[in-house]
mmCIF file of C-alpha atoms in Angstrom:
data_model
loop_
_atom_site.group_PDB
_atom_site.id
_atom_site.type_symbol
_atom_site.label_atom_id
_atom_site.label_comp_id
_atom_site.label_asym_id
_atom_site.label_seq_id
_atom_site.Cartn_x
_atom_site.Cartn_y
_atom_site.Cartn_z
ATOM 1 C CA TYR A 330 -1.488 -1.769 -27.589
ATOM 2 C CA PRO A 331 1.917 -3.245 -26.594
ATOM 3 C CA ALA A 332 3.684 -0.268 -28.180
ATOM 4 C CA TRP A 333 1.621 2.228 -26.188
ATOM 5 C CA TYR A 334 2.141 0.274 -22.977
ATOM 6 C CA GLY A 335 5.885 0.074 -23.604
ATOM 7 C CA LYS A 336 5.988 3.787 -24.334
ATOM 8 C CA GLY A 337 4.174 4.428 -21.050
ATOM 9 C CA ASN A 338 6.759 2.405 -19.167
ATOM 10 C CA VAL A 339 9.654 4.263 -20.801
ATOM 11 C CA LEU A 340 8.077 7.655 -20.140
ATOM 12 C CA SER A 341 7.410 6.679 -16.538
ATOM 13 C CA ALA A 342 11.032 5.597 -16.082
ATOM 14 C CA LEU A 343 12.124 8.968 -17.487
ATOM 15 C CA GLY A 344 9.939 10.804 -14.973
ATOM 16 C CA ARG A 345 7.512 12.054 -17.608
ATOM 17 C CA TYR A 346 4.513 10.875 -15.642
ATOM 18 C CA ASN A 347 1.720 12.779 -17.376
ATOM 19 C CA ALA A 348 2.925 11.613 -20.782
ATOM 20 C CA ALA A 349 3.139 8.070 -19.399
ATOM 21 C CA ILE A 350 -0.451 8.324 -18.172
ATOM 22 C CA ASP A 351 -1.527 9.427 -21.642
ATOM 23 C CA ALA A 352 0.195 6.380 -23.145
ATOM 24 C CA TYR A 353 -1.494 4.073 -20.620
ATOM 25 C CA LYS A 354 -4.857 5.664 -21.439
ATOM 26 C CA LYS A 355 -4.291 4.918 -25.117
ATOM 27 C CA THR A 356 -3.354 1.351 -24.189
ATOM 28 C CA VAL A 357 -6.613 0.692 -22.338
ATOM 29 C CA LYS A 358 -8.632 2.446 -25.010
ATOM 30 C CA ILE A 359 -7.343 -0.179 -27.453
ATOM 31 C CA LYS A 360 -7.455 -3.085 -24.985
ATOM 32 C CA PRO A 361 -9.706 -2.236 -22.018
ATOM 33 C CA ASP A 362 -8.953 -5.466 -20.140
ATOM 34 C CA PHE A 363 -5.159 -4.960 -20.092
ATOM 35 C CA TYR A 364 -4.873 -4.697 -16.335
ATOM 36 C CA LEU A 365 -1.145 -3.858 -16.243
ATOM 37 C CA ALA A 366 -1.776 -0.524 -17.947
ATOM 38 C CA TRP A 367 -4.588 0.221 -15.493
ATOM 39 C CA ARG A 368 -2.310 -0.707 -12.564
ATOM 40 C CA ASP A 369 0.644 1.373 -13.725
ATOM 41 C CA GLN A 370 -1.623 4.307 -14.549
ATOM 42 C CA GLY A 371 -3.202 4.074 -11.097
ATOM 43 C CA ALA A 372 0.189 4.008 -9.407
ATOM 44 C CA LEU A 373 1.189 7.160 -11.264
ATOM 45 C CA PHE A 374 -2.078 8.873 -10.354
ATOM 46 C CA ALA A 375 -1.433 7.981 -6.708
ATOM 47 C CA TYR A 376 2.130 9.277 -6.928
ATOM 48 C CA LEU A 377 0.878 12.543 -8.470
ATOM 49 C CA TYR A 378 -1.739 12.972 -5.685
ATOM 50 C CA ARG A 379 -4.673 12.365 -7.985
ATOM 51 C CA PRO A 380 -6.554 9.947 -5.727
ATOM 52 C CA TYR A 381 -9.885 9.847 -7.559
ATOM 53 C CA GLU A 382 -8.232 8.802 -10.790
ATOM 54 C CA ALA A 383 -6.001 6.343 -8.937
ATOM 55 C CA LEU A 384 -9.019 4.704 -7.336
ATOM 56 C CA ILE A 385 -10.815 4.430 -10.679
ATOM 57 C CA SER A 386 -7.738 2.791 -12.202
ATOM 58 C CA PHE A 387 -7.324 0.371 -9.299
ATOM 59 C CA ASN A 388 -11.004 -0.565 -9.519
ATOM 60 C CA GLN A 389 -10.461 -1.416 -13.188
ATOM 61 C CA VAL A 390 -7.522 -3.658 -12.275
ATOM 62 C CA ILE A 391 -9.707 -5.462 -9.746
ATOM 63 C CA LYS A 392 -12.396 -5.895 -12.398
ATOM 64 C CA TYR A 393 -9.971 -7.637 -14.766
ATOM 65 C CA LYS A 394 -7.459 -9.159 -12.314
ATOM 66 C CA PRO A 395 -9.113 -9.600 -8.921
ATOM 67 C CA ASP A 396 -6.203 -11.633 -7.544
ATOM 68 C CA ASP A 397 -3.648 -8.787 -7.784
ATOM 69 C CA PHE A 398 -2.780 -8.427 -4.093
ATOM 70 C CA ALA A 399 -0.710 -5.280 -4.637
ATOM 71 C CA VAL A 400 -3.627 -3.382 -6.149
ATOM 72 C CA TRP A 401 -5.886 -4.300 -3.246
ATOM 73 C CA TYR A 402 -3.186 -2.892 -0.949
ATOM 74 C CA LEU A 403 -2.806 0.290 -3.011
ATOM 75 C CA ARG A 404 -6.586 0.696 -3.069
ATOM 76 C CA GLY A 405 -6.604 0.440 0.721
ATOM 77 C CA ASN A 406 -3.937 3.128 0.952
ATOM 78 C CA ILE A 407 -5.914 5.530 -1.230
ATOM 79 C CA LEU A 408 -9.096 4.887 0.752
ATOM 80 C CA THR A 409 -7.314 5.425 4.075
ATOM 81 C CA THR A 410 -5.143 8.389 3.209
ATOM 82 C CA ASN A 411 -7.291 10.374 0.822
ATOM 83 C CA PHE A 412 -10.898 9.468 1.543
ATOM 84 C CA GLN A 413 -10.937 8.401 5.222
ATOM 85 C CA GLU A 414 -13.036 5.396 4.161
ATOM 86 C CA TYR A 415 -11.536 3.146 6.815
ATOM 87 C CA GLU A 416 -14.039 0.284 6.719
ATOM 88 C CA GLU A 417 -13.690 -0.040 2.957
ATOM 89 C CA ALA A 418 -9.910 0.269 3.275
ATOM 90 C CA ILE A 419 -9.843 -2.548 5.838
ATOM 91 C CA ALA A 420 -11.799 -4.728 3.421
ATOM 92 C CA ALA A 421 -9.202 -3.967 0.718
ATOM 93 C CA TYR A 422 -6.303 -4.751 3.066
ATOM 94 C CA ASN A 423 -8.035 -7.971 4.126
ATOM 95 C CA LYS A 424 -8.316 -8.996 0.481
ATOM 96 C CA ALA A 425 -4.601 -8.263 -0.052
ATOM 97 C CA ILE A 426 -3.788 -10.346 3.033
ATOM 98 C CA GLN A 427 -6.077 -13.150 1.865
ATOM 99 C CA LEU A 428 -4.176 -13.233 -1.435
ATOM 100 C CA LYS A 429 -0.712 -12.873 0.147
ATOM 101 C CA SER A 430 -0.702 -13.514 3.880
ATOM 102 C CA ASP A 431 2.976 -12.603 4.288
ATOM 103 C CA PHE A 432 2.508 -9.079 2.897
ATOM 104 C CA ALA A 433 3.602 -7.012 5.905
ATOM 105 C CA ASP A 434 2.638 -3.679 4.358
ATOM 106 C CA ALA A 435 -0.983 -4.815 4.027
ATOM 107 C CA TRP A 436 -1.023 -5.814 7.702
ATOM 108 C CA MET A 437 0.400 -2.403 8.571
ATOM 109 C CA GLY A 438 -2.153 -0.594 6.403
ATOM 110 C CA LYS A 439 -4.944 -2.544 8.054
ATOM 111 C CA GLY A 440 -3.544 -1.596 11.453
ATOM 112 C CA GLU A 441 -3.460 2.083 10.548
ATOM 113 C CA ALA A 442 -7.062 2.026 9.311
ATOM 114 C CA LEU A 443 -8.185 0.245 12.484
ATOM 115 C CA TYR A 444 -6.265 2.794 14.540
ATOM 116 C CA ARG A 445 -8.051 5.666 12.804
ATOM 117 C CA LEU A 446 -11.358 3.997 13.645
ATOM 118 C CA GLY A 447 -10.288 3.900 17.296
ATOM 119 C CA ASN A 448 -10.030 0.118 17.399
ATOM 120 C CA TYR A 449 -6.623 0.089 19.076
ATOM 121 C CA GLU A 450 -6.619 -3.553 20.141
ATOM 122 C CA LYS A 451 -7.246 -4.858 16.621
ATOM 123 C CA ALA A 452 -4.791 -2.289 15.259
ATOM 124 C CA ARG A 453 -2.160 -3.668 17.622
ATOM 125 C CA GLU A 454 -2.928 -7.232 16.488
ATOM 126 C CA ALA A 455 -2.461 -6.224 12.844
ATOM 127 C CA ALA A 456 0.787 -4.404 13.651
ATOM 128 C CA GLN A 457 2.057 -7.468 15.508
ATOM 129 C CA GLU A 458 1.451 -9.532 12.372
ATOM 130 C CA ALA A 459 3.450 -6.942 10.418
ATOM 131 C CA ILE A 460 6.312 -7.038 12.925
ATOM 132 C CA LYS A 461 6.484 -10.836 12.658
ATOM 133 C CA LEU A 462 7.109 -10.388 8.937
ATOM 134 C CA LYS A 463 9.396 -7.340 9.238
ATOM 135 C CA PRO A 464 10.892 -7.640 12.717
ATOM 136 C CA ASN A 465 13.132 -4.572 12.568
ATOM 137 C CA ASP A 466 10.951 -2.194 10.596
ATOM 138 C CA PRO A 467 11.168 1.231 12.278
ATOM 139 C CA GLU A 468 7.762 2.292 10.931
ATOM 140 C CA VAL A 469 6.006 -0.694 12.479
ATOM 141 C CA LEU A 470 7.902 -0.250 15.756
ATOM 142 C CA SER A 471 6.931 3.404 15.864
ATOM 143 C CA PHE A 472 3.296 2.479 15.237
ATOM 144 C CA LEU A 473 3.385 -0.086 18.047
ATOM 145 C CA ASN A 474 4.826 2.569 20.366
ATOM 146 C CA ALA A 475 1.986 4.943 19.424
ATOM 147 C CA LEU A 476 -0.544 2.231 20.204
ATOM 148 C CA GLU A 477 1.030 1.702 23.615
ATOM 149 C CA GLU A 478 0.050 5.279 24.487
ATOM 150 C CA HIS A 479 -3.597 4.211 24.329
ATOM 151 C CA SER A 480 -3.280 2.177 27.538
ATOM 152 C CA LEU A 481 -3.237 -1.180 25.863
ATOM 153 C CA PRO A 482 -1.784 -4.152 27.624
ATOM 154 C CA PRO A 483 1.902 -4.168 26.743
ATOM 155 C CA TYR A 484 2.978 -6.280 23.820
ATOM 156 C CA PRO A 485 5.791 -8.755 24.442
ATOM 157 C CA VAL A 486 8.707 -6.323 24.437
ATOM 158 C CA ASP A 487 11.316 -9.059 24.598
ATOM 159 C CA SER A 488 10.166 -10.340 21.193
ATOM 160 C CA ILE A 489 10.434 -6.937 19.493
ATOM 161 C CA PRO A 490 13.573 -4.762 19.522
ATOM 162 C CA ASN A 491 12.955 -1.325 20.972
ATOM 163 C CA GLN A 492 13.087 1.803 18.835
ATOM 164 C CA ARG A 493 16.522 2.914 20.050
ATOM 165 C CA GLU A 494 18.021 -0.481 19.312
ATOM 166 C CA VAL A 495 16.685 -0.272 15.779
ATOM 167 C CA GLU A 496 17.985 3.289 15.326
ATOM 168 C CA ARG A 497 21.448 2.258 16.548
ATOM 169 C CA ARG A 498 21.692 -0.316 13.792
ATOM 170 C CA ASN A 499 21.984 2.562 11.294
ATOM 171 C CA TYR A 500 19.455 1.306 8.842
ATOM 172 C CA PRO A 501 19.619 3.062 5.491
ATOM 173 C CA PRO A 502 16.887 5.652 4.954
ATOM 174 C CA ARG A 503 13.627 4.264 3.618
ATOM 175 C CA LYS A 504 13.279 4.651 -0.119
ATOM 176 C CA GLN A 505 10.107 5.680 -1.875
ATOM 177 C CA PRO A 506 8.280 2.372 -2.368
ATOM 178 C CA ASN A 507 8.252 1.031 -5.882
ATOM 179 C CA LEU A 508 4.538 1.023 -6.524
ATOM 180 C CA LEU A 509 4.941 -0.667 -9.871
ATOM 181 C CA TRP A 510 6.771 -3.786 -8.627
#
């Protein structure tokens, strides 16, 4: 199985994602509990907009490696974005946060799911946790600004730089996140 897994990684790095998925499938056929192959396969399925297969892969990772915070986060993203299963997504984000409390992206994902449920106050609380961890993140600042439109009590503006201040700092454009760590 290590040869198939290695081949999957090389193919993935070369951008041959479907061939990489095939190699990961062969890996887990030989060694079903090899969670890294499930995780990398799931990340590729997510990248290729194949959410059902991504979710199945992430569920397998959780079965064999339940303390993988990144997979809980990725599972939450799939549930939020592709299935509108916000309650289940929040549970996944909470598990990611439980495993790694300083994971700002999980706080942000939780906030977005809460927002979609209409729970703006709790969404704001989650976003404020994210901004504590990533104080100048334009995405989090934009989300906080969107929440302000829902007539929430204002968050402490003096503790968070405003959007224009962040834009003036000429941050480099956000890269596609590396789902495979």
